[in-house]
Coordinates of C-alpha atoms in Angstrom, one line a residue:
C1 CA -6.1 -2.3 88.2
V2 CA -2.8 -1.1 87.7
W3 CA -4.4 2.1 89.2
P4 CA -4.2 0.6 93.2
V5 CA -0.8 -1.1 93.0
L6 CA 0.8 2.2 91.7
F7 CA -0.9 5.0 93.4
G8 CA -3.3 3.1 96.0
A9 CA -7.5 3.9 96.2
P10 CA -7.9 6.6 94.4
P11 CA -9.0 10.3 95.9
L12 CA -12.4 10.7 96.7
P13 CA -14.7 14.4 96.9
R14 CA -14.1 16.7 99.8
G15 CA -17.5 16.0 101.6
E16 CA -16.9 12.2 101.4
M17 CA -13.5 11.7 102.4
R18 CA -14.3 12.2 106.9
T19 CA -17.6 10.0 106.3
S20 CA -15.5 7.6 104.4
K21 CA -12.6 7.6 106.5
K22 CA -15.5 6.4 109.3
K23 CA -16.2 3.5 107.6
E24 CA -13.2 2.8 106.6
D25 CA -12.0 1.8 109.9
S26 CA -14.7 0.2 111.7
E27 CA -14.8 -1.8 108.0
T28 CA -11.7 -2.3 107.5
S29 CA -10.7 -3.8 110.5
G30 CA -13.5 -6.3 109.6
L31 CA -12.5 -6.5 105.7
S32 CA -8.9 -9.5 105.1
A33 CA -6.7 -8.3 103.4
T34 CA -7.8 -9.6 100.5
R35 CA -11.5 -8.2 100.8
Q36 CA -10.2 -4.9 100.6
R37 CA -7.8 -4.7 98.2
F38 CA -11.0 -6.2 95.6
V39 CA -12.6 -3.6 97.1
D40 CA -10.0 -0.4 95.9
I41 CA -9.9 -2.0 92.4
S42 CA -12.7 -2.3 92.1
R43 CA -12.9 2.1 92.9
S44 CA -10.1 2.2 90.5
A45 CA -11.8 0.3 88.4
L46 CA -14.8 3.0 88.5
F47 CA -12.5 5.6 88.5
I48 CA -10.9 4.6 85.4
Q49 CA -14.5 4.4 83.6
A50 CA -16.1 7.2 84.5
R51 CA -12.4 9.3 83.2
F52 CA -12.7 7.2 79.9
R53 CA -16.1 7.3 79.2
H54 CA -15.5 11.8 80.2
A55 CA -12.5 11.9 77.4
K56 CA -15.1 10.1 75.3
T57 CA -17.9 12.0 75.4
V58 CA -15.4 15.4 75.4
F59 CA -14.0 14.0 71.7
R60 CA -17.3 13.3 70.6
D61 CA -19.6 16.2 71.2
F62 CA -16.6 19.1 71.7
G63 CA -14.0 17.6 70.1
P64 CA -12.5 20.8 67.9
S65 CA -12.4 22.4 71.0
V66 CA -10.1 21.1 72.0
F67 CA -7.3 22.5 69.9
C68 CA -6.8 26.6 68.2
N69 CA -5.2 27.8 66.0
R70 CA -1.5 30.2 66.2
M71 CA -3.1 32.9 67.1
G72 CA -4.7 30.6 70.1
D73 CA -7.7 31.6 68.7
P74 CA -10.9 28.6 68.4
C75 CA -9.8 26.8 65.3
D76 CA -11.5 26.4 62.1
H77 CA -13.4 23.3 61.3
G78 CA -15.6 22.4 58.9
D79 CA -17.2 20.3 55.6
I80 CA -15.7 20.9 52.1
V81 CA -17.8 20.8 49.2
F82 CA -16.4 20.3 46.2
L83 CA -17.2 19.7 42.4
S84 CA -17.6 16.5 42.4
D85 CA -20.0 17.2 45.0
R86 CA -17.9 15.0 47.3
A87 CA -17.6 16.8 51.1
A88 CA -14.3 16.1 52.9
K89 CA -13.7 17.0 57.0
Y90 CA -11.1 19.7 57.8
I91 CA -10.1 21.5 61.1
V92 CA -6.9 24.0 61.0
L93 CA -4.6 24.1 63.9
S94 CA -1.6 25.2 65.0
E95 CA 1.5 22.9 64.4
T96 CA 2.3 22.4 67.9
S97 CA -0.7 20.5 69.4
S98 CA -0.6 17.7 70.2
T99 CA -0.5 14.0 68.4
G100 CA -1.9 12.1 71.1
L101 CA -4.6 14.6 71.5
L102 CA -5.1 14.8 67.9
S103 CA -5.8 10.8 66.6
K104 CA -8.7 10.6 69.5
F105 CA -10.2 13.4 67.9
V106 CA -9.8 11.8 64.4
E107 CA -10.9 8.8 65.7
G108 CA -13.4 10.7 68.3
F109 CA -15.0 13.2 66.3
W110 CA -14.7 12.1 62.7
G111 CA -15.6 8.6 63.6
V112 CA -12.6 7.1 61.7
S113 CA -11.9 3.3 62.8
K114 CA -8.3 2.9 64.0
P115 CA -6.3 2.4 60.7
E116 CA -4.6 -1.7 59.8
V117 CA -2.0 -0.5 58.0
L118 CA -0.6 3.7 57.3
I119 CA 0.0 3.5 53.9
S120 CA 2.4 7.7 53.8
V121 CA 2.9 8.6 49.6
T122 CA 5.6 10.7 49.3
G123 CA 7.5 11.9 46.3
G124 CA 7.5 15.0 44.5
A125 CA 4.7 18.5 45.0
R126 CA 4.7 19.4 41.2
D127 CA 2.8 18.1 38.8
F128 CA 4.4 15.5 36.5
E129 CA 3.0 12.9 34.0
L130 CA 3.8 8.6 34.4
S131 CA 3.7 5.8 31.6
P132 CA -0.6 4.7 31.0
P133 CA 0.9 1.5 31.9
L134 CA 2.8 2.0 35.7
A135 CA -0.3 4.3 36.2
R136 CA -2.4 2.2 35.7
A137 CA -0.6 -0.4 38.3
F138 CA 0.0 2.6 40.8
K139 CA -3.8 3.2 40.6
S140 CA -5.2 0.0 41.2
G141 CA -2.2 -1.5 43.3
L142 CA -2.7 1.8 45.7
V143 CA -6.8 1.2 45.9
E144 CA -6.5 -2.4 47.0
A145 CA -3.7 -2.1 49.4
A146 CA -5.4 0.0 51.1
T147 CA -9.1 -1.3 50.5
S148 CA -8.0 -5.1 52.3
S149 CA -5.9 -4.1 54.5
R150 CA -9.1 -1.5 55.9
G151 CA -6.3 1.4 56.0
W152 CA -5.2 4.7 55.7
I153 CA -3.6 6.4 53.2
V154 CA -1.8 9.7 53.7
T155 CA -0.3 12.7 51.8
G156 CA -0.2 16.4 51.5
G157 CA -3.6 17.1 50.9
T158 CA -3.0 19.5 47.5
D159 CA -3.7 18.6 44.0
T160 CA -0.7 18.7 42.9
G161 CA 2.0 16.4 41.8
V162 CA 1.9 12.5 43.4
M163 CA -1.0 14.2 46.0
K164 CA -3.1 14.6 42.8
L165 CA -2.7 11.4 41.8
V166 CA -3.2 9.0 44.4
G167 CA -6.4 11.3 45.1
D168 CA -7.9 11.9 41.5
A169 CA -7.3 7.8 42.0
C170 CA -9.2 6.6 45.4
L171 CA -12.2 9.3 44.0
E172 CA -11.9 7.7 40.1
S173 CA -12.5 3.7 42.4
H174 CA -15.2 5.4 44.5
L175 CA -12.7 4.1 47.0
S176 CA -14.2 3.2 50.8
V177 CA -10.9 4.1 53.1
P178 CA -9.8 7.1 54.7
V179 CA -7.6 9.4 53.0
I180 CA -6.1 12.0 55.2
G181 CA -4.7 15.2 53.4
I182 CA -1.9 17.2 55.7
A183 CA -0.8 20.2 54.4
P184 CA 0.0 24.1 55.3
Y185 CA -2.5 26.1 56.2
G186 CA -0.7 29.4 54.8
A187 CA -0.2 27.7 50.8
T188 CA -3.7 26.9 50.4
N189 CA -5.6 28.5 47.9
G190 CA -9.4 30.0 48.9
N191 CA -7.8 29.3 52.7
D192 CA -9.9 32.4 53.3
K193 CA -13.6 30.6 53.3
L194 CA -12.9 27.7 55.5
A195 CA -12.9 31.1 58.9
G196 CA -15.3 29.9 61.3
Q197 CA -16.5 26.9 63.4
F198 CA -19.0 24.1 61.6
R199 CA -19.1 25.5 58.5
R200 CA -20.1 24.0 55.4
V201 CA -18.3 25.9 52.7
M202 CA -18.3 25.1 48.4
Y203 CA -14.6 24.8 47.2
T204 CA -15.3 26.4 44.1
N205 CA -12.9 29.6 42.3
V206 CA -10.3 28.6 43.2
P207 CA -6.6 29.7 42.1
S208 CA -4.6 27.8 40.4
P209 CA -1.6 25.7 41.7
S210 CA 1.4 28.1 41.8
K211 CA 4.9 28.6 43.7
D212 CA 2.9 30.8 46.6
G213 CA -0.2 27.6 47.3
A214 CA -2.2 25.4 45.8
P215 CA -6.3 23.8 45.7
L216 CA -6.7 21.1 47.7
N217 CA -7.7 17.6 46.3
G218 CA -11.4 16.9 45.8
G219 CA -10.2 12.7 46.1
H220 CA -9.5 12.9 50.3
T221 CA -11.8 12.5 52.5
H222 CA -10.7 14.7 55.6
F223 CA -7.5 17.5 56.0
L224 CA -5.9 18.5 58.4
L225 CA -4.5 22.4 57.4
V226 CA -1.6 23.1 59.9
D227 CA -0.8 26.6 60.7
S228 CA 2.1 27.6 61.4
G229 CA 1.9 31.5 60.8
L230 CA 3.3 31.8 57.3
A231 CA 1.7 31.9 54.5
G232 CA 2.8 31.6 50.6
R233 CA 5.9 30.1 49.9
G234 CA 7.3 29.8 52.9
A235 CA 4.8 28.2 54.0
W236 CA 5.5 25.1 51.9
G237 CA 7.0 22.5 54.7
T238 CA 5.5 23.0 57.2
E239 CA 3.4 20.6 57.8
I240 CA 5.9 18.2 58.1
K241 CA 7.5 18.4 61.5
L242 CA 3.9 17.1 62.1
R243 CA 3.1 14.4 60.2
S244 CA 6.0 12.6 60.4
R245 CA 4.8 13.2 65.1
L246 CA 1.2 12.0 63.5
E247 CA 2.8 9.2 62.2
N248 CA 4.8 7.5 64.6
F249 CA 2.5 8.3 66.9
Y250 CA 0.1 5.9 65.1
V251 CA 3.4 4.1 64.6
E252 CA 5.1 3.5 68.1
R253 CA 2.2 4.1 70.5
K254 CA -0.8 2.0 69.6
G255 CA 1.7 0.1 67.1
V256 CA -0.1 0.5 63.3
P257 CA 2.6 -0.7 60.9
R258 CA 3.7 2.0 58.4
V259 CA 4.8 1.7 55.0
V260 CA 6.2 4.4 52.9
L261 CA 5.5 4.7 49.4
V262 CA 7.7 7.2 47.2
V263 CA 6.9 8.4 43.9
N264 CA 8.8 10.7 41.6
G265 CA 10.5 13.2 44.7
G266 CA 12.8 16.0 44.7
P267 CA 15.6 16.5 47.5
G268 CA 13.5 16.5 49.6
T269 CA 11.5 13.4 49.7
M270 CA 15.7 11.8 50.0
E271 CA 15.2 13.7 53.9
T272 CA 11.6 12.0 54.0
V273 CA 12.4 8.8 52.7
L274 CA 15.8 8.6 55.1
E275 CA 13.8 9.5 58.1
A276 CA 11.5 6.5 57.1
A277 CA 14.6 4.4 57.1
R278 CA 15.6 5.4 60.5
A279 CA 12.2 4.4 62.2
P280 CA 12.3 2.2 60.2
S281 CA 9.1 1.7 58.6
P282 CA 9.8 -0.3 55.1
I283 CA 10.1 1.5 51.2
V284 CA 8.5 1.3 49.0
V285 CA 9.6 2.8 45.2
V286 CA 8.5 3.3 42.3
A287 CA 11.9 3.1 40.4
D288 CA 10.5 4.5 36.9
S289 CA 8.5 7.0 38.2
G290 CA 11.6 9.7 37.4
G291 CA 13.4 11.9 40.3
A292 CA 14.7 11.1 44.1
A293 CA 12.9 7.5 44.3
S294 CA 14.2 6.4 40.2
A295 CA 17.7 8.0 42.1
I296 CA 16.9 5.9 45.4
S297 CA 16.5 2.7 42.4
R298 CA 19.7 3.2 40.9
Y299 CA 21.9 4.1 44.1
C300 CA 20.2 0.5 45.6
S301 CA 20.0 -1.8 42.6
I302 CA 24.1 -1.8 42.9
S303 CA 24.6 -6.6 44.4
R304 CA 25.1 -6.6 48.3
D305 CA 27.4 -9.1 47.3
S306 CA 30.6 -6.9 46.4
I307 CA 33.1 -6.4 48.6
S308 CA 34.1 -2.8 48.5
R309 CA 31.5 -1.1 49.6
D310 CA 34.0 2.1 48.4
A311 CA 33.1 -0.5 45.6
R312 CA 29.6 0.1 45.0
H313 CA 29.7 3.8 46.3
G314 CA 31.5 4.9 43.0
E315 CA 29.8 2.7 41.1
A316 CA 26.1 4.5 42.1
M317 CA 27.8 8.2 41.9
A318 CA 29.1 7.3 38.4
G319 CA 25.7 6.2 37.2
L320 CA 23.9 9.3 38.6
A321 CA 26.2 11.9 37.5
K322 CA 25.4 10.1 34.3
D323 CA 21.2 9.9 34.1
F324 CA 20.6 12.3 37.2
P325 CA 23.7 15.3 38.1
A326 CA 21.5 16.9 40.6
Y327 CA 22.2 13.6 43.0
A328 CA 24.5 13.2 42.8
N329 CA 27.1 15.7 45.0
D330 CA 28.7 15.4 48.2
R331 CA 24.9 16.1 50.2
M332 CA 23.0 13.4 48.1
A333 CA 25.7 11.3 48.4
D334 CA 25.6 10.8 52.5
K335 CA 22.0 10.4 52.6
L336 CA 22.0 7.4 50.0
L337 CA 25.4 6.0 51.9
E338 CA 23.5 6.4 55.1
L339 CA 20.5 4.4 53.0
S340 CA 21.9 1.9 51.4
Q341 CA 23.6 0.9 54.9
L342 CA 20.2 0.5 56.8
N343 CA 19.2 -1.2 53.8
D344 CA 22.2 -3.4 55.0
D345 CA 21.2 -3.4 58.4
C346 CA 18.4 -5.1 57.4
G347 CA 19.2 -7.3 55.2
G348 CA 18.2 -6.0 51.8
K349 CA 14.5 -6.1 53.5
L350 CA 14.4 -2.4 54.5
V351 CA 13.9 -0.8 50.4
T352 CA 11.3 -2.5 48.2
L353 CA 12.5 -1.5 43.7
F354 CA 9.0 -2.1 42.8
R355 CA 9.6 -2.0 38.3
L356 CA 6.9 -2.8 36.2
K357 CA 8.9 -3.9 33.3
Q358 CA 10.2 -6.5 35.3
G359 CA 6.1 -7.3 37.2
D360 CA 8.5 -8.5 39.9
F361 CA 10.0 -6.4 42.8
S362 CA 13.9 -6.7 44.7
G363 CA 13.2 -9.3 47.1
S364 CA 10.8 -11.4 45.9
A365 CA 9.1 -13.8 43.9
A366 CA 7.9 -12.9 40.0
G367 CA 4.7 -11.7 38.9
C368 CA 3.7 -9.2 42.0
D369 CA 1.6 -6.3 41.7
M370 CA 1.2 -2.5 43.8
S371 CA -0.7 -3.8 46.0
T372 CA 1.6 -7.2 47.1
S373 CA 4.6 -4.6 46.7
L374 CA 3.8 -2.6 49.5
L375 CA 1.5 -5.0 52.0
E376 CA 4.8 -7.9 52.1
A377 CA 7.4 -5.3 52.0
I378 CA 5.8 -5.0 56.5
T379 CA 5.4 -8.6 56.6
K380 CA 9.2 -9.0 54.5
L381 CA 10.5 -6.5 57.3
W382 CA 8.8 -8.2 60.2
L383 CA 9.9 -11.9 60.0
S384 CA 13.9 -10.8 59.4
S385 CA 16.1 -13.3 60.6
P386 CA 17.5 -11.4 63.5
A387 CA 20.8 -13.3 63.7
D388 CA 21.0 -13.0 60.0
D389 CA 21.1 -9.3 60.3
A390 CA 23.0 -9.2 62.7
L391 CA 25.7 -11.2 61.5
S392 CA 25.1 -8.7 58.6
A393 CA 25.8 -5.2 60.7
E394 CA 28.5 -6.5 61.9
S395 CA 30.5 -7.7 59.0
S396 CA 29.5 -4.1 57.5
L397 CA 30.7 -2.6 60.2
L398 CA 34.4 -4.6 60.8
R399 CA 33.9 -4.0 56.0
R400 CA 33.6 -0.2 57.0
G401 CA 37.2 -1.0 59.4
T402 CA 39.1 -2.4 56.7
E403 CA 38.4 0.1 53.9
A404 CA 38.3 3.3 56.9
R405 CA 41.5 2.4 57.0
S406 CA 44.2 1.5 53.7
S407 CA 48.1 -0.8 54.8
D408 CA 49.3 2.0 55.7
G409 CA 47.0 3.5 58.9
S410 CA 45.9 6.3 56.4
E411 CA 42.0 7.3 54.5
P412 CA 41.0 5.6 51.2
S413 CA 40.8 9.8 48.9
S414 CA 37.1 7.7 48.0
S415 CA 36.4 7.8 51.4
R416 CA 37.0 10.8 53.3
G417 CA 34.1 12.6 52.5
H418 CA 32.0 10.3 54.4
T419 CA 33.5 9.5 57.2
H420 CA 31.2 11.9 59.2
S421 CA 28.1 10.4 57.7
L422 CA 29.4 7.2 58.3
G423 CA 29.3 7.9 62.3
N424 CA 26.5 8.8 62.6
S425 CA 25.3 5.6 60.5
L426 CA 27.2 3.4 62.6
G427 CA 25.0 5.0 65.7
N428 CA 22.0 4.9 64.0
S429 CA 23.3 0.7 63.4
R430 CA 23.5 0.7 67.2
N431 CA 20.2 2.2 68.0
N432 CA 18.4 0.1 65.2
S433 CA 15.4 -1.9 67.1
W434 CA 16.0 -5.1 64.0
T435 CA 20.1 -5.4 64.6
S436 CA 20.1 -4.9 69.0
M437 CA 21.1 -8.4 70.8
D438 CA 18.4 -8.2 72.4
Q439 CA 16.2 -9.5 69.2
F440 CA 18.1 -13.2 69.7
N441 CA 14.8 -14.1 72.1
P442 CA 12.9 -16.5 70.6
N443 CA 9.6 -15.2 71.8
R444 CA 10.2 -11.6 70.6
M445 CA 10.5 -13.7 67.5
R446 CA 7.4 -15.6 67.2
S447 CA 5.7 -12.7 68.6
R448 CA 6.3 -10.8 64.8
R449 CA 5.8 -14.1 63.7
K450 CA 2.6 -14.1 64.3
R451 CA 1.5 -10.7 63.9
A452 CA 2.9 -11.4 59.8
I453 CA 0.4 -13.8 59.8
L454 CA -2.7 -12.2 61.7
L455 CA -1.6 -9.5 59.0
A456 CA -2.1 -11.3 55.5
V457 CA -5.0 -13.0 57.6
R458 CA -7.0 -9.8 57.5
W459 CA -5.6 -8.2 54.6
D460 CA -7.7 -12.1 52.8
R461 CA -5.0 -12.0 50.9
P462 CA -3.5 -15.9 50.9
D463 CA -0.2 -15.1 48.1
I464 CA 1.4 -13.4 50.6
L465 CA 0.3 -15.9 54.4
E466 CA 2.1 -18.6 51.7
R467 CA 4.8 -16.8 51.0
I468 CA 5.0 -15.8 55.2
L469 CA 4.1 -19.9 56.3
Q470 CA 7.4 -20.8 52.8
Q471 CA 10.1 -18.9 54.3
Q472 CA 9.7 -20.5 57.9
R473 CA 9.6 -24.0 56.7
E474 CA 12.9 -22.1 54.6
T475 CA 13.9 -21.2 57.9
A476 CA 13.1 -22.1 61.0
G477 CA 12.1 -26.0 59.3
E478 CA 8.6 -28.7 59.4
S479 CA 7.5 -27.3 63.1
C480 CA 8.1 -24.0 62.9
W481 CA 5.8 -24.0 60.0
S482 CA 3.5 -26.7 61.4
E483 CA 3.1 -24.1 63.8
A484 CA 2.8 -21.0 62.2
H485 CA 0.4 -22.8 59.4
T486 CA -1.6 -23.4 62.4
A487 CA -1.4 -20.3 63.8
A488 CA -3.0 -19.0 60.8
L489 CA -6.2 -21.0 60.6
Q490 CA -7.2 -19.8 63.6
F491 CA -6.6 -17.3 63.1
A492 CA -9.0 -17.5 59.5
L493 CA -11.7 -19.3 61.5
S494 CA -12.2 -16.1 63.9
L495 CA -11.9 -14.0 61.6
H496 CA -14.3 -15.6 58.9
K497 CA -11.5 -15.9 56.2
P498 CA -12.9 -18.9 53.8
G499 CA -10.4 -17.8 51.5
V500 CA -8.0 -18.2 53.4
I501 CA -9.2 -21.1 55.7
K502 CA -9.8 -23.2 51.6
H503 CA -6.1 -22.4 50.8
L504 CA -4.0 -23.2 53.9
L505 CA -5.9 -26.7 53.9
E506 CA -4.8 -27.9 50.3
A507 CA -1.9 -26.2 50.4
S508 CA -1.2 -29.1 53.9
Q509 CA -2.0 -31.7 52.2
Q510 CA -3.7 -33.6 54.8
T511 CA -0.5 -32.5 57.2
I512 CA -3.3 -30.5 59.2
S513 CA -6.8 -30.5 59.5
L514 CA -9.8 -28.6 61.6
K515 CA -8.6 -30.9 64.2
D516 CA -5.0 -28.4 65.4
V517 CA -7.2 -25.6 65.5
N518 CA -8.8 -24.7 69.4
L519 CA -12.9 -24.8 67.9
L520 CA -14.5 -23.7 70.6
D521 CA -12.7 -19.8 70.7
L522 CA -14.7 -19.2 67.7
Y523 CA -18.2 -19.3 69.8
G524 CA -17.1 -16.2 71.9
N525 CA -17.1 -14.0 68.9
V526 CA -19.8 -12.5 67.5
D527 CA -21.6 -13.6 64.2
G528 CA -20.9 -11.2 61.9
L529 CA -22.2 -12.7 58.8
G530 CA -25.5 -12.9 61.4
Y531 CA -25.3 -16.7 60.0
L532 CA -27.8 -17.7 62.9
A533 CA -29.9 -14.4 62.5
S534 CA -31.1 -15.1 58.7
Q535 CA -31.9 -19.0 59.6
P536 CA -35.5 -18.9 61.1
A537 CA -35.4 -22.9 61.7
L538 CA -32.7 -23.2 63.3
Q539 CA -33.1 -20.8 65.7
K540 CA -36.7 -22.6 66.2
V541 CA -34.9 -25.6 67.8
L542 CA -32.2 -23.3 69.3
V543 CA -35.2 -21.6 71.1
S544 CA -36.7 -25.2 72.4
S545 CA -34.2 -27.2 73.4
L546 CA -32.8 -24.2 75.9
T547 CA -35.9 -23.2 76.8
A548 CA -37.3 -27.1 77.7
P549 CA -37.7 -28.6 81.3
P550 CA -34.3 -30.8 82.2
P551 CA -35.1 -35.0 82.2
A552 CA -36.6 -36.8 85.7
R553 CA -34.6 -37.9 87.1
A554 CA -35.7 -41.0 87.4
S555 CA -35.9 -41.0 84.2
I556 CA -32.5 -40.8 83.7
Q557 CA -31.7 -44.0 86.2
G558 CA -33.6 -46.5 84.8
K559 CA -31.8 -45.4 81.7
K560 CA -28.7 -45.9 82.9
A561 CA -30.3 -49.5 84.6

């Protein structure tokens, strides 16, 4: 319907242009303007549908032919069979590939459903060990979060570090959700076996991990191998740009929420986390996993109620110099300071610290597991009050101005080394969508609240839904809570979530009932549970009532009399 408004009716083939022009001259005079507009819209709809069917057919039947490798040759693709007899799809493509086409290929050719949530796992590439309780909490929480949210898990794909930890956890639990590994082709051991199209490769006798490369992990379901033309240790990190562009495409163009999970990691992990914070995307940090995750946890755990930002920064850097000296230099200090500022601008709801020892995570209730941390981090950031965020940003900027100049007009020595970083952070905070002045629109806030409720219902998580509703009652009042409660009940009925429905009816204390929702919407939904198909007696009653002849008019008038 948009096509005729912007471009007019779609062009016709040349052979039909002359005949159609004569017909139009004779028909246009007899057609009204409304009729002609309807004809244009119908043509446009047929034109767009034909293009859509053509594109869908191309990616369904010839998807890999759309891409090429670094040299412009047809890309290698097929199936990888690991020692566990588990097969995974793979494709080798250039680092400059279009993310729009890539998303159509993944969903069209590979048949992967669009994710409800994108769980991006980043961290240490070297092998490390977590304590047994933390490893169990990490594996079970990640699997539960991905299953309940019907999301994608995105990792680096290799059989080392956090990628191996995630892949092995998914393999042990027989996880059915997509686990996508985006790895550098030049640093993939055994990549010579992957040459060819529509190959089925037995991935055995592959060299062990080293500085020059690593094998792929068998717990992943799909692999995107990025060909940059480099090989060996020079290829490490060449896949990061394509992975970042693909994740941002799903977040910005397809509206898929993303949560970044940080486990261990090194200096490179800090830059990945900072890019996610600038987006902004919620970040969950496993505080006791060591490396960059523990350094971020130590820095961000300093109380936000401190009057002086320099005091907070000095206290945090002193702790890092003692326990994590690799992150106590000026370069890391600038990144940690910017990350802390972005977290403050979002009201402290951007970074979530998961600690197994206390059994909770910062900024939330006690007794939460890893899955709750991951999923609630999304809704917590969405439901942040725009007024609080703007006031937080304004107060932080004023605090910077007062701290940047002492009483004699000179800069304090502790802040001279971070003036450039603060300026960059200031620019980022001004462009931050959470702190811009247009966020005071109540319709936009209502839309964010409604989407958060819908996600909690889709996840079938009454505990997260209850926290959302309780926050609405405390911040927006009883009327807003009643509206959100009714919307949640409507969503739960439409999505067939009996557990959520029962919880909502019990939690409302008889203030909200089924009379407050629109039950007519249920008749327009597909019976996903197959209730009607499993009731032959009910089918006979419905068929007989639909096929029965209408009552005679005389008998109806007699009854009325």
